[in-house]
Structure formats: C-alpha cells, structure tokens
Short mmCIF file of C-alpha atoms in Angstrom, two decimals:
data_model
loop_
_atom_site.label_atom_id
_atom_site.label_comp_id
_atom_site.label_asym_id
_atom_site.label_seq_id
_atom_site.Cartn_x
_atom_site.Cartn_y
_atom_site.Cartn_z
CA MET A 549 5.64 -16.95 6.30
CA PRO A 550 6.90 -19.22 9.15
CA GLU A 551 6.74 -17.67 12.58
CA GLN A 552 7.58 -19.25 15.95
CA PRO A 553 4.43 -20.90 17.14
CA LEU A 554 3.87 -18.95 20.33
CA LYS A 555 0.54 -18.84 22.06
CA GLN A 556 -1.43 -15.75 23.10
CA LEU A 557 -2.66 -15.73 26.67
CA THR A 558 -4.27 -13.76 29.48
CA PRO A 559 -1.42 -11.77 31.01
CA THR A 560 -0.32 -11.81 34.64
CA PRO A 561 -0.15 -8.51 36.50
CA ALA A 562 2.95 -6.32 35.44
CA TRP A 563 4.02 -6.11 39.05
CA ARG A 564 4.81 -9.88 38.91
CA HIS A 565 7.38 -9.32 36.21
CA PRO A 566 10.62 -7.69 37.71
CA VAL A 567 12.07 -7.25 34.30
CA LEU A 568 9.21 -5.04 33.27
CA ILE A 569 9.61 -3.04 36.56
CA LEU A 570 13.36 -2.53 35.61
CA LEU A 571 12.49 -1.61 31.88
CA THR A 572 10.00 1.05 33.47
CA LEU A 573 12.79 2.16 35.74
CA ALA A 574 15.00 2.51 32.78
CA VAL A 575 12.72 5.12 31.24
CA GLY A 576 12.96 7.11 34.44
CA ILE A 577 16.81 6.78 34.48
CA ALA A 578 17.04 8.00 30.88
CA VAL A 579 14.76 11.03 31.41
CA THR A 580 16.75 11.89 34.45
CA ALA A 581 20.03 11.59 32.53
CA ALA A 582 18.61 13.87 29.82
CA VAL A 583 17.62 16.48 32.46
CA VAL A 584 21.03 16.33 34.16
CA TRP A 585 22.83 16.66 30.70
CA SER A 586 20.63 19.68 29.81
CA ILE A 587 21.96 21.40 33.00
CA SER A 588 25.54 20.22 33.23
CA GLY A 589 26.32 19.48 29.62
CA ASP A 590 28.57 16.60 28.25
CA SER A 591 30.39 14.38 30.69
CA THR A 592 32.92 11.50 30.59
CA LEU A 593 32.42 8.38 32.54
CA LEU A 594 35.22 5.67 32.31
CA MET A 595 34.88 4.57 28.49
CA LEU A 596 31.66 6.48 27.94
CA HIS A 597 31.04 10.00 26.64
CA ILE A 598 27.48 11.13 27.63
CA ASP A 599 26.31 13.83 25.16
CA GLY A 600 23.05 14.96 23.69
CA LEU A 601 23.01 12.21 21.24
CA ALA A 602 23.46 9.54 23.89
CA VAL A 603 20.77 10.75 26.15
CA THR A 604 18.40 11.15 23.15
CA VAL A 605 19.02 7.59 22.21
CA TRP A 606 18.60 6.38 25.78
CA VAL A 607 15.19 8.10 26.08
CA PHE A 608 13.91 6.89 22.79
CA SER A 609 15.24 3.27 23.21
CA SER A 610 13.78 3.01 26.65
CA LEU A 611 10.39 4.00 25.80
CA ILE A 612 10.28 1.75 22.85
CA THR A 613 11.57 -1.17 24.74
CA VAL A 614 9.17 -0.83 27.65
CA VAL A 615 6.16 -0.64 25.25
CA ILE A 616 7.33 -3.78 23.36
CA GLY A 617 8.09 -5.49 26.73
CA ALA A 618 4.47 -4.88 27.98
CA TYR A 619 3.11 -6.35 24.54
CA SER A 620 5.42 -9.31 25.13
CA ARG A 621 3.78 -10.01 28.57
CA ARG A 622 0.54 -10.60 26.73
CA TYR A 623 2.06 -12.37 23.69
CA ILE A 624 4.42 -14.92 25.06
CA ASP A 625 3.30 -17.89 27.20
CA PRO A 626 5.39 -18.54 30.17
CA SER A 627 5.99 -22.06 28.90
CA ASP A 628 7.46 -20.65 25.75
CA GLY A 629 10.21 -18.65 27.81
CA ARG A 630 8.54 -15.43 28.52
CA GLU A 631 10.92 -14.43 31.36
CA ARG A 632 13.99 -15.42 29.36
CA PHE A 633 12.66 -13.33 26.42
CA LEU A 634 12.23 -10.29 28.80
CA VAL A 635 15.57 -10.71 30.38
CA ARG A 636 17.19 -10.64 27.01
CA MET A 637 15.27 -7.57 26.08
CA LEU A 638 16.64 -5.77 29.21
CA ALA A 639 20.08 -6.92 28.38
CA PHE A 640 19.69 -5.55 24.86
CA LEU A 641 18.56 -2.22 26.06
CA ILE A 642 21.74 -1.98 28.25
CA THR A 643 23.91 -2.69 25.19
CA VAL A 644 22.19 -0.05 23.20
CA TRP A 645 22.84 2.48 25.89
CA LEU A 646 26.49 1.48 26.00
CA LEU A 647 26.78 1.73 22.20
CA ALA A 648 25.06 5.19 22.12
CA ALA A 649 27.53 6.53 24.70
CA ALA A 650 30.68 4.56 23.76
CA ASP A 651 33.73 6.70 23.46
CA HIS A 652 36.51 4.07 23.67
CA LEU A 653 36.83 1.84 20.65
CA ALA A 654 36.86 -1.30 22.85
CA MET A 655 33.56 -0.19 24.33
CA LEU A 656 32.09 0.47 20.99
CA VAL A 657 33.04 -2.88 19.54
CA GLY A 658 32.10 -4.64 22.61
CA ALA A 659 28.63 -3.03 22.97
CA TRP A 660 27.92 -3.67 19.21
CA VAL A 661 28.94 -7.33 19.31
CA SER A 662 26.88 -7.87 22.53
CA MET A 663 23.91 -6.12 21.07
CA VAL A 664 24.06 -8.14 17.76
CA TRP A 665 24.49 -11.45 19.74
CA LEU A 666 21.42 -10.69 21.86
CA MET A 667 19.28 -9.59 18.95
CA VAL A 668 20.25 -12.61 16.65
CA GLY A 669 19.40 -14.76 19.66
CA PHE A 670 15.79 -13.64 19.51
CA VAL A 671 15.54 -15.31 16.08
CA ARG A 672 16.09 -18.65 17.75
CA HIS A 673 14.07 -18.05 20.94
CA ASP A 674 12.44 -21.34 20.39
CA SER A 675 15.68 -23.46 20.06
CA THR A 676 13.65 -26.61 19.36
CA TRP A 677 12.06 -25.25 16.21
CA GLY A 678 14.25 -26.10 13.09
CA VAL A 679 13.23 -23.01 11.18
CA ALA A 680 14.33 -20.77 14.06
CA HIS A 681 17.68 -22.48 14.35
CA ARG A 682 18.41 -22.26 10.50
CA SER A 683 17.23 -18.67 10.32
CA HIS A 684 19.53 -17.82 13.25
CA GLN A 685 22.56 -19.30 11.42
CA TYR A 686 21.73 -17.42 8.30
CA VAL A 687 21.41 -14.04 9.99
CA LEU A 688 24.47 -14.68 11.94
CA ARG A 689 26.53 -15.06 8.82
CA TRP A 690 25.52 -11.67 7.60
CA PHE A 691 26.40 -10.05 10.87
CA ALA A 692 29.79 -11.92 10.99
CA LEU A 693 30.53 -9.88 7.80
CA ALA A 694 29.24 -6.68 9.41
CA ALA A 695 31.57 -7.48 12.40
CA VAL A 696 34.58 -7.75 9.96
CA GLY A 697 33.72 -4.21 8.85
CA LEU A 698 33.52 -2.67 12.26
CA VAL A 699 36.53 -4.49 13.68
CA ALA A 700 38.71 -3.51 10.52
CA SER A 701 37.63 0.08 10.95
CA SER A 702 38.22 0.08 14.70
CA SER A 703 41.64 -1.59 14.31
CA ALA A 704 42.67 1.02 11.66
CA LEU A 705 41.76 3.78 14.13
CA TRP A 706 43.75 2.03 16.89
CA TRP A 707 46.78 1.70 14.50
CA ALA A 708 46.41 5.46 13.91
CA ASP A 709 46.69 5.92 17.75
CA VAL A 710 43.11 6.96 18.03
CA THR A 711 41.39 5.19 20.82
CA HIS A 712 38.65 7.55 21.72
CA LEU A 713 35.95 8.73 19.34
CA SER A 714 35.60 12.10 21.02
CA ALA A 715 39.24 12.73 19.92
CA LEU A 716 38.68 12.11 16.21
CA ASP A 717 38.34 15.84 15.21
CA THR A 718 41.75 16.73 16.89
CA THR A 719 43.59 13.64 15.70
CA LEU A 720 42.05 13.51 12.10
CA SER A 721 45.15 15.05 10.41
CA SER A 722 47.40 12.18 11.80
CA ILE A 723 45.36 9.53 10.04
CA PRO A 724 46.90 8.50 6.73
CA GLN A 725 44.53 8.54 3.80
CA PRO A 726 44.79 4.83 3.09
CA VAL A 727 43.96 4.11 6.65
CA ALA A 728 40.95 6.49 6.52
CA TRP A 729 39.68 4.64 3.43
CA ILE A 730 39.72 1.43 5.52
CA ILE A 731 37.81 3.04 8.28
CA ALA A 732 35.18 4.55 5.94
CA THR A 733 34.73 1.31 4.14
CA GLY A 734 34.30 -0.75 7.23
CA VAL A 735 31.76 1.63 8.75
CA ILE A 736 29.64 1.87 5.72
CA LEU A 737 29.64 -1.94 5.27
CA THR A 738 28.51 -2.34 8.89
CA ALA A 739 25.75 0.35 8.51
CA VAL A 740 24.39 -1.08 5.26
CA ILE A 741 24.23 -4.59 6.54
CA GLN A 742 22.65 -3.53 9.83
CA GLY A 743 19.99 -1.43 8.06
CA GLY A 744 19.13 -4.09 5.73
CA LEU A 745 19.80 -1.97 2.75
CA PHE A 746 19.63 -3.42 -0.89
CA PRO A 747 21.35 -5.71 -1.78
CA MET A 748 21.72 -7.00 1.89
CA GLN A 749 18.15 -6.99 2.75
CA ARG A 750 17.52 -10.78 2.89
CA TRP A 751 18.46 -11.09 6.54
CA LEU A 752 15.53 -8.85 7.36
CA VAL A 753 13.14 -11.34 5.65
CA VAL A 754 14.76 -14.47 7.21
CA SER A 755 14.66 -12.91 10.74
CA MET A 756 10.90 -12.63 10.53
CA SER A 757 10.78 -16.08 12.02
CA ALA A 758 11.48 -14.39 15.31
CA PRO A 759 8.53 -13.75 17.65
CA THR A 760 6.62 -10.51 16.67
CA PRO A 761 7.84 -8.48 19.69
CA ALA A 762 11.35 -9.27 18.65
CA SER A 763 10.66 -8.18 15.05
CA ALA A 764 9.23 -5.01 16.44
CA LEU A 765 12.33 -4.33 18.51
CA MET A 766 14.59 -5.22 15.54
CA HIS A 767 12.90 -2.94 13.03
CA ALA A 768 12.18 -0.16 15.59
CA GLY A 769 15.68 0.13 17.12
CA PHE A 770 18.32 -2.44 16.17
CA VAL A 771 18.64 -1.49 12.49
CA ASN A 772 19.43 2.21 13.63
CA ALA A 773 22.68 1.27 15.23
CA GLY A 774 24.56 1.77 11.99
CA ALA A 775 23.54 5.43 11.91
CA ILE A 776 24.98 5.93 15.43
CA ILE A 777 28.32 4.57 14.31
CA ILE A 778 28.32 6.80 11.16
CA ILE A 779 27.67 9.87 13.28
CA ARG A 780 30.41 8.93 15.86
CA THR A 781 32.95 8.35 12.94
CA ALA A 782 31.66 11.25 10.75
CA PRO A 783 34.89 13.30 10.81
CA VAL A 784 36.72 10.49 9.10
CA LEU A 785 34.01 9.94 6.62
CA ASP A 786 33.97 13.58 5.81
CA HIS A 787 37.84 13.61 5.56
CA VAL A 788 37.80 10.83 2.95
CA GLY A 789 35.78 12.84 0.42
CA TRP A 790 34.01 9.94 -1.33
CA ALA A 791 32.37 8.34 1.74
CA LEU A 792 29.42 10.67 2.26
CA PRO A 793 28.46 10.69 -1.55
CA MET A 794 28.68 6.93 -1.53
CA LEU A 795 26.46 6.76 1.57
CA ALA A 796 24.00 8.99 -0.22
CA VAL A 797 23.86 6.91 -3.34
CA LEU A 798 23.52 3.62 -1.43
CA GLY A 799 20.73 5.17 0.71
CA ALA A 800 18.78 6.48 -2.26
CA THR A 801 18.99 3.18 -4.08
CA ALA A 802 17.84 1.30 -1.03
CA ALA A 803 14.97 3.75 -0.50
CA ILE A 804 13.75 3.17 -4.05
CA MET A 805 14.31 -0.67 -4.04
CA GLY A 806 12.46 -1.02 -0.68
CA GLY A 807 9.42 0.62 -2.21
CA LEU A 808 9.39 -1.83 -5.09
CA PHE A 809 9.93 -4.80 -2.93
CA GLN A 810 6.63 -3.92 -1.15
CA GLN A 811 4.83 -4.04 -4.37
CA VAL A 812 5.50 -7.65 -5.21
CA THR A 813 4.32 -9.41 -1.94
CA VAL A 814 0.99 -9.60 -0.03
CA ASP A 815 2.68 -10.82 2.98
CA ARG A 816 2.43 -7.98 5.75
CA LYS A 817 5.74 -8.92 7.41
CA LEU A 818 7.58 -9.05 4.02
CA GLN A 819 6.07 -5.59 3.16
CA LEU A 820 7.29 -4.30 6.54
CA ALA A 821 10.78 -5.65 5.79
CA GLY A 822 10.71 -3.79 2.49
CA SER A 823 9.51 -0.69 4.32
CA THR A 824 12.40 -0.87 6.84
CA SER A 825 14.98 -1.20 4.12
CA SER A 826 13.54 1.69 2.30
CA GLN A 827 13.34 4.02 5.45
CA MET A 828 16.90 3.01 6.49
CA GLY A 829 18.00 3.94 3.12
CA PHE A 830 16.40 7.37 3.40
CA MET A 831 17.97 7.96 6.75
CA LEU A 832 21.42 7.05 5.41
CA LEU A 833 20.73 9.27 2.37
CA GLN A 834 20.22 12.19 4.95
CA LEU A 835 23.43 11.26 6.69
CA GLY A 836 25.28 11.26 3.19
CA MET A 837 24.09 14.79 2.67
CA GLY A 838 25.44 15.90 6.20
CA LEU A 839 21.99 16.26 7.69
CA ALA A 840 22.64 14.26 10.93
CA THR A 841 19.88 15.82 13.09
CA ALA A 842 17.25 15.24 10.34
CA ALA A 843 18.36 11.53 10.33
CA VAL A 844 18.05 11.14 13.93
CA ALA A 845 14.60 12.57 13.88
CA HIS A 846 13.74 10.18 11.06
CA LEU A 847 15.01 7.09 12.97
CA MET A 848 12.99 8.09 15.99
CA LEU A 849 9.68 8.64 13.99
CA HIS A 850 10.39 5.37 12.01
CA GLY A 851 10.97 3.55 15.21
CA TRP A 852 7.72 4.44 16.61
CA TYR A 853 5.73 3.82 13.40
CA LYS A 854 7.44 0.35 12.85
CA ALA A 855 6.93 -0.78 16.45
CA ALA A 856 3.20 0.24 16.10
CA ARG A 857 2.87 -1.65 12.79
CA PHE A 858 4.40 -4.85 14.05
CA LEU A 859 2.51 -4.82 17.37
CA SER A 860 -0.78 -4.31 15.59
CA ILE A 861 -0.12 -6.55 12.52
CA GLY A 862 -3.24 -8.78 13.04
CA ASP A 863 -5.55 -5.79 13.33
CA LEU A 864 -3.80 -4.35 10.09
CA ASP A 865 -4.61 -7.54 8.36
CA TRP A 866 -8.25 -7.11 8.96
CA LEU A 867 -8.30 -3.37 8.25
CA GLU A 868 -6.47 -3.94 4.86
CA ARG A 869 -9.06 -6.47 3.89
CA GLU A 870 -11.89 -4.13 4.79
CA PHE A 871 -10.34 -1.66 2.23
CA GLU A 872 -9.44 -3.95 -0.67
CA GLY A 873 -9.88 -2.41 -4.03
CA TYR A 874 -8.86 0.70 -5.95
CA SER A 875 -9.99 4.23 -6.43
CA LYS A 876 -8.67 6.58 -9.13
CA PRO A 877 -6.46 9.19 -7.44
CA ARG A 878 -7.44 12.89 -7.69
CA MET A 879 -4.31 14.90 -8.60
CA SER A 880 -5.92 18.04 -7.03
CA VAL A 881 -5.85 16.30 -3.63
CA VAL A 882 -2.31 15.12 -4.20
CA VAL A 883 -0.94 18.46 -5.15
CA LEU A 884 -2.81 20.03 -2.17
CA ALA A 885 -1.26 17.52 0.18
CA VAL A 886 2.40 18.08 -1.21
CA LEU A 887 1.92 21.91 -0.91
CA LEU A 888 0.48 21.72 2.61
CA GLY A 889 3.17 19.24 3.79
CA THR A 890 6.05 21.09 2.13
CA THR A 891 4.98 24.39 3.64
CA LEU A 892 4.68 22.89 7.05
CA PHE A 893 8.11 21.25 6.72
CA VAL A 894 9.83 24.58 5.62
CA LEU A 895 8.18 26.43 8.45
CA LEU A 896 8.98 24.12 11.20
CA THR A 897 12.69 23.35 10.11
CA ARG A 898 13.84 26.68 9.24
CA LYS A 899 17.38 25.93 10.57
CA LEU A 900 17.57 22.86 8.42
CA LEU A 901 17.35 25.04 5.35
CA THR A 902 20.42 27.16 6.02
CA GLY A 903 22.56 24.69 4.11
CA GLY A 904 22.26 23.79 0.40
CA THR A 905 21.53 20.15 1.16
CA GLY A 906 18.75 21.38 3.45
CA TRP A 907 16.83 22.59 0.40
CA LEU A 908 17.69 19.39 -1.49
CA LEU A 909 16.09 17.55 1.38
CA VAL A 910 12.99 19.50 0.72
CA GLY A 911 12.86 18.00 -2.87
CA PHE A 912 13.20 14.38 -1.40
CA VAL A 913 10.29 15.39 1.03
CA VAL A 914 8.21 16.46 -1.88
CA VAL A 915 8.72 13.15 -3.61
CA MET A 916 7.75 11.21 -0.57
CA LEU A 917 4.72 13.29 0.19
CA ALA A 918 3.58 12.69 -3.40
CA ARG A 919 4.13 8.92 -3.10
CA GLY A 920 2.27 8.79 0.20
CA ALA A 921 -0.61 10.98 -1.01
CA LEU A 922 -1.08 8.81 -4.15
CA ALA A 923 -1.07 5.61 -2.19
CA LEU A 924 -3.84 6.88 0.16
CA GLU A 925 -5.84 8.37 -2.68
CA ARG A 926 -6.08 4.99 -4.16
CA ARG A 927 -7.81 3.55 -1.18
CA PRO A 928 -11.48 2.58 -1.95
CA ILE A 929 -13.29 4.75 0.42
CA PRO A 930 -15.70 7.60 -0.20
CA PRO A 931 -14.17 10.77 -1.65
CA VAL A 932 -14.80 13.20 1.27
CA PRO A 933 -13.33 10.85 4.08
CA ARG A 934 -10.46 10.10 1.73
CA VAL A 935 -9.51 13.80 1.45
CA GLY A 936 -9.44 14.10 5.24
CA MET A 937 -7.32 10.90 5.52
CA VAL A 938 -4.82 12.23 2.88
CA LEU A 939 -4.44 15.71 4.50
CA GLY A 940 -4.55 14.36 8.03
CA ALA A 941 -1.73 11.82 7.35
CA THR A 942 0.21 14.56 5.60
CA VAL A 943 -0.01 17.06 8.53
CA THR A 944 0.47 14.32 11.12
CA GLY A 945 3.58 12.82 9.48
CA THR A 946 5.31 15.94 8.30
CA GLY A 947 4.45 17.87 11.40
CA GLY A 948 5.49 15.02 13.70
CA TYR A 949 8.92 14.77 11.86
CA ALA A 950 9.57 18.50 11.96
CA MET A 951 8.59 18.77 15.58
CA ILE A 952 10.86 15.97 16.61
CA TYR A 953 13.56 17.56 14.66
CA ARG A 954 13.09 20.97 16.55
CA ILE A 955 12.94 19.14 19.88
CA ILE A 956 16.08 17.11 19.62
CA ASP A 957 18.14 19.67 17.62
CA PRO A 958 19.67 21.44 20.63
CA ALA A 959 20.66 18.04 22.06
CA VAL A 960 22.06 16.42 18.86
CA THR A 961 23.69 19.49 17.19
CA THR A 962 26.98 19.27 19.32
CA ALA A 963 27.35 15.63 18.92
CA THR A 964 26.87 15.75 15.26
CA ALA A 965 29.21 18.81 14.67
CA GLY A 966 31.53 16.49 12.65
CA LEU A 967 28.83 15.97 9.94
CA ASP A 968 28.03 19.27 8.40
CA PRO A 969 25.72 19.86 5.46
CA VAL A 970 27.73 19.24 2.23
CA ALA A 971 27.72 21.52 -0.85
CA VAL A 972 25.24 20.46 -3.30
CA GLY A 973 26.99 18.88 -6.33
CA PRO A 974 25.91 17.24 -9.51
CA ILE A 975 25.87 13.83 -7.74
CA HIS A 976 23.21 15.12 -5.32
CA ILE A 977 21.09 16.44 -8.21
CA ALA A 978 21.38 13.08 -9.96
CA ILE A 979 20.21 11.35 -6.77
CA LEU A 980 17.32 13.51 -6.51
CA ALA A 981 16.39 12.91 -10.08
CA GLY A 982 16.81 9.25 -9.59
CA PHE A 983 14.79 9.30 -6.46
CA ALA A 984 11.89 11.07 -8.15
CA ALA A 985 12.03 8.74 -11.11
CA GLY A 986 12.12 5.71 -8.87
CA GLY A 987 9.14 7.03 -6.92
CA GLY A 988 7.33 7.51 -10.09
CA ALA A 989 8.09 4.07 -11.32
CA THR A 990 6.92 2.67 -7.88
CA GLN A 991 3.57 4.51 -8.28
CA LEU A 992 3.16 3.43 -11.82
CA GLY A 993 3.46 -0.31 -10.53
CA ILE A 994 6.52 -1.19 -12.66
CA GLY A 995 7.33 -3.86 -10.21
CA ARG A 996 4.11 -5.65 -11.13
CA SER A 997 3.62 -4.59 -14.80
CA SER A 998 7.12 -5.85 -16.10
CA ARG A 999 7.22 -9.63 -15.95
CA ARG A 1000 11.10 -9.65 -15.82
CA MET A 1001 11.21 -6.98 -13.13
CA TYR A 1002 8.52 -8.78 -11.10
CA VAL A 1003 10.40 -12.06 -11.12
CA TRP A 1004 13.75 -10.35 -10.21
CA LEU A 1005 12.12 -8.42 -7.32
CA VAL A 1006 10.41 -11.49 -5.94
CA ASP A 1007 13.71 -13.19 -6.20
CA GLN A 1008 15.30 -10.58 -3.99
CA LEU A 1009 12.84 -11.42 -1.24
CA GLN A 1010 13.52 -15.22 -1.39
CA VAL A 1011 15.70 -17.10 1.11
CA PRO A 1012 17.49 -20.49 0.61
CA SER A 1013 14.98 -23.30 0.54
CA ASN A 1014 16.75 -25.08 3.32
CA ILE A 1015 15.87 -22.42 5.84
CA TRP A 1016 12.01 -22.44 5.52
CA GLY A 1017 11.71 -25.49 3.42
CA ALA A 1018 11.36 -27.87 6.25
CA THR A 1019 8.63 -27.83 8.89
CA SER A 1020 10.60 -29.01 11.84
#
C-alpha cells in the first residue's frame, strides 16, 4: 500500500519542540478542567457548555495526542515538515476540544469543519507526492457529503429556533416532525461517514497514504467525532422514533462487514481499516440501544488500542510472521473464556444491566468474546501458553472496558441523559441474531471460502485506480 515516503531518524530532545511542550501542557489543562468540573459541576463559557462528557473527551484526546506527537518526533524528518505536522496536530486537538464542548450550533459546525480540514490535510502532508494529493481529493469528497448532513441538520435546528444544544430537551416539543426527520438523517449520515461504516469505508482505506502518526490519530480519535454529535443531538433522535433503531442496524451491519473485510487482505493497514469500521459500528450499535456511557467507554478503549496498533505496526508485522500457521481451537478454552469474560463484565457494570438493552448488550459481548477467543486459539503456539494468552486477553479486555465504564459513568451520565436505554423489541433481537450469525460466518471463513463473496469483499477495499495507480 502506498505511504508517504518519510524517513526515520534519531530524534532531537523533546524540549526543543515547543509544540510538544504545549501538547504536554494541554494534558495538564484537561486534567485540571476535569478536577474543577468534579467540584463545581457544569459551566457555560461563551458558546461552550463544559460538562462531564466534554472534560472526559478533553483528557482522553490530550493523552492520545501527546503520545502520538512524541512518536512523530521520532518518525518524521525535519526536512519532511515535522514542525508543520506537529503544529497541525496541536490545532487539531484544539478543534476536538471545541467540538466536545460546543453548545451553540455555529460553534459545533465551525469546530467540526475545522477539525475535518486539519485531519484531511494530514493525508497530503507531502504535497509534492501525487498519491497524497489524489488521496486528499478523494477523502475530501466524502467529507463534503458529511458536511452537507451536518449543515442540513444544524440549519433545521436553527429554523426551529434552537441555537443551543443544551436547550434541546426543553425545546423538543416545538420542533415539527418533518424537521426532526431532517435533523436525524443529517446527523446519522455525518456519523456513518466519519466512522467509516459500511458502505462508506473506502475513505479509511484511501487515507492510509497519510504518515503513520496521522493514521493513528485518525483511527484513535477523529472517527469518534460522530458519536459526540449523536450524543449531543440525542433528544431529537429519540423523539423521531426510527432514528435509534436505524443507528443500531447500521452499526451492527458495519461491525459484521468490518470483520469480513479483515479476512480478505494480508495488508496490516487495510486490516486495521476494517477493524476501525467494525469497532465504530459496534459503538454506534451501543448508541442505537441508548447505552451512551458504554459507547464512550468503547471509543476510549478502542482509541488506545488503535493508536498502539498503528504506532507499533512494524513490530506487529514481525510478530505476525513469527506466529504464522494454524492450530485447532479447543472449544473448552473458548467456553471458559466466554464465561469468565461475561461474568466479569456483569459484575463490573451492574448499573449498565438495569435496562433491557443492557442485558442485550451482554449478548453482543458474548459473541465478541467468542470471536476473540477463537481467533487467539487458532494461533500456532504451544497449548499451555495459548490458554494463558486467551484468558489473559479476555480478562484484560473485558476488565479494562468495564473499569473505564465505571470510572467515566459519573461524568458522562448527566451529559447523556437524553439517550436513555430503549425498550427491547423484535428489531433488537433480530440484530443480535444477525450479529451472532455474522460472527459465526466470520469465524468459519466465509469471506475466503466463497469465491463470489471473496471477490465482492476485496472489491469493497479497492479504490479508484487513478489514486494509487501512478507512482508520482
């Protein structure tokens, strides 16, 4: 896969990079804001509303960005525009902060447009490289469509005399039903494109021409912005009626398709693109079931995982080569891992299970645990270490997710009050059944065993030949 030809080098001391110092300072500011919020509660500043969700995103995004920034110092040569890259990264962090706390519609749209412009700019960091320029134009076209959705929904809110998102709960009754439909459609369109959900995943593939640190930032943080917009506009989505079930269907479909995409490519970055599409789908599935805190916990855990995967992708290539091959999975180990993970999840997220969809989420967790355990059980390593790896990964992943949920729940609950757990209906049961069937198909290797399916899946990862077809 084409990637900007940047050189690795011996890094200069961190103190010689003012931008890295500012990124580190941003972590301190975010943590201080979180402490102040925990003492004084929500506050309004100009066009911003600083609540628990905002400070949670601030702390998370600051930590992710400073880690990726430190990696960039070692990865990008000064002659390749390292300082320009770091300045853009700092500006991107600022726009994320503004988006997370945006209350006025103008601030929301302005912060989102600025954030997209900065992130898409990473794709053509080397403006002299033809592939980077063509990839930038391709990705920009997708986000022009996403911008149409966000601007349409914001304009509809403005027409209904709603200018502040914090007032949605009290002004909801004044929004006509057709206007609410426009708002819901625009928000869902924006979130689906930004998350790279099927069938809009191709921009994730094309954007891989960006430098590795930019890809890490994109997959660890940028794709999550759609979830923030959904949470902020949740009262309207809930009011429409069809929006949350539609979100759940789209999310579940993307989660299944992302897993199938990973089967038909050996390129590590394309596999990570499929993984991101799948995980963003699962996160939107959680939002569609009204489990906002669970979705925020998921995006944080996924962000750290995906940043680590991208920043260690060369080491992962070596590690995967060391463990090439196949072992027959032992179902007893898989069942033990599922029981252990499910028990841990239920014990650590007791509050989550008070609603009907909370128990439904346990069903999805069981499917994901089984898929993960089966994948690890197929690794060609000795039986005893393999058991330890499966159970260790189960405890770490499930426990980490549940603990993050418990930590952020007090901060996020108030901000996500407009997105209550929905009542379980036939559509949710159907989604769970489809999710389980899709997981089973993935484990059976249907993406590789069916020639027609294989060709179709490979085609979904292809981009126009005029983008990567030339070498200049």
